[in-house]
Amino acid sequence: MAVSVWADKVQMLLRRMNNFYSADSCRTVCSRFEINGVHVGWIPPHVTTLLARYPDVFSPPHGGAVSLRPSLDSYERRSEAVDAVLQTLRQEEESLSCLRGWRDEKYSVMPKFSDPPLMWMERAATSLFGVKRYGTHINGYTVSDSGEVSMWLARRSPTKQTYPGLLDNLAAGGLSADVGVKHTMVKECQEEACIPAAIAEKARPVSTVSYTYEDEEGVFPECQFVFDLELPRDFKPRIGDGEVQDFYLLPIDKVKELLATDDFKPNCAMVVLDFLIRHSFIEPDTEPCYQEFVAGLHQAL
C-alpha cells in the first residue's frame, strides 16, 4: 500500500471514530443527559422522545438537557429506576437494536473517570444516553535478538455481537462497575488468551486512546486504557473463552499495513496506531500526518 494511500485511510479511520465532533453530526440536536446538574452524556432525539413516557424517572427536556428526577437521590435509586425503564424498552421497542445485545453487565456513569459514579447502567444501553465507557486494551508483542518487533493480534469470533471476525488486540475488555483497570486487564488476558496472571501482571500502563462516534445505535464516548506487554518469544496465546478464533504473530510492518484496512476492528486499529507512534515506528519527520494522527487518538470526551 502506497504511503499516501495508507495515511489517507488512517485519517478516514480517525474521522469515523470521532464523527460526533463533525459539523453534520447529531450533536446539535442531542439533549445533554444530566444528573444533579452534572453533564454525563448525550441523548439522541429519538431516545428523548421515548423517555418522555417515564415522567417519574426523567424530567421533561429543559434548556437542552434531560435530567433524572431529583427524588432519585442516591446511586441505588437512580440505577434501579433507569434499569426498570430500560428493561421495559427492551421488551417494547424493537427499534432500539442495541438492547438486543443485552449483556447483564453494569457500567459506571460519572462525568470523569476520577469522579465517584452517580449510578450504573446496562452496558448495551449506554449508547442511548451517550455516557462514557471505559475499557482496557493490551498490545502483546515480542522482540527478537536483533531488535525486530512483532505483534500478536487476535481474530474475533464470528459469533461476537459486535465486529465479528475482525482483527483485534491481543486482549481487551470493557471496564465494569466497581472493577479496577489492572484487574480487568489481567482478567481479559487470562480469559481471552490464556495468559497466566504472572505474565499479564508485567504489562505496563502506557497511554489512553479516546474518541466519540455516533451510529444508528446512539453515541459512543469511549476511553481505552492501553497496556504494553512484551511476551517471551516462546510464548503462544491460546483461545480461552471463545471470543477469539485465532491468534497471529506478525511483523510490525504487516501490522501497520493491516490497521488501515477494513479487516481491523476500528478502535483496536487506533490502539495499534498509538503503539506505532509511541515506539517510533511512525515519526514526525517521515509522516506528514503525524500531528493529525496524535490528535485523533486523544479527542476530549
Phi, psi and omega in degrees: 000128180300148184302314182294323178294316179301313181296321178297319180293323178294319178296323176297319177300313183293323177294319179299317184280354175235029187288349177292341180268358183284162185294333184256021179280176179278001187304321184292341182248000176284154172262141172293141173261118185237145173232120183054039178078005181256130182283119182236358181183185179229127182251120178296156185303319183294332178283321177305318179298317180293324183291340178297342179287349188237067185292342177285345183250316185244131175286152177300149179306135180212126179062031179081013183229147169248128185238156169285149179300140179302333180295340176275081195253020177213163178306313184292316182295317179298312184299313183292320181294315180292322180296323177297320176298314182295323177297322177293313180298325178300323181277329191255338187246093179293339181292341180272080188297332181298330183285347174289344177261030182307132187242353187054043180235124186268131174247142179285146176243118179203158182297314179227159182300328182281353182272152174296139178296142179266339179187175169243159180216144175305132184307316185295341184262354187299329181290338178290336181247359179057036180275153185290135178243144182236151179206177176237139176229137184242121170273110176262129184214165176231157177233125180284172178300331181270003177092006180282133184262133171236154183236139173276128174241150175252151169250124185296151178298145177292351180259004178299145180296325182236140176050050181298140173079359183269161177291149186216170172291170182308315177205152180195157177186154180287155182266107180284161179302137174067021177239135184285163182293309182295319178301317179297317180300312181296317180300315181294322176300316180292313187287319187271327187233007179054040176272121181301149182302325181299330177274314183300325182293349177277353179298142183254130173289124190234340189190172164232150174237124184228150186192165174218122178232162175236149170211194185294344181266354177136211185243135186234086169277120185226148175225125180252127173278122189257134177238144171253133180229107174280121184260150173302145184294337180266005180271137177232120178297152179236152179295130182250274188274007177088001178282348181237143178258342180192162175234146180227137171257114189236146174301149187297329178295324177291320177298317179301318179296316185292329186295342179265011180253170178281003181275357185249134169302128192303312183289333176290325174299322178296321179296319177294319178302317177301318177300314182297323179289314183294329181264013174063029169278345170234125184232153185294334181284340183244351179238104182301335183264014184309309183297320178295323178298310182300315180298321182291341179272350188223052177287141177296138180270000000 
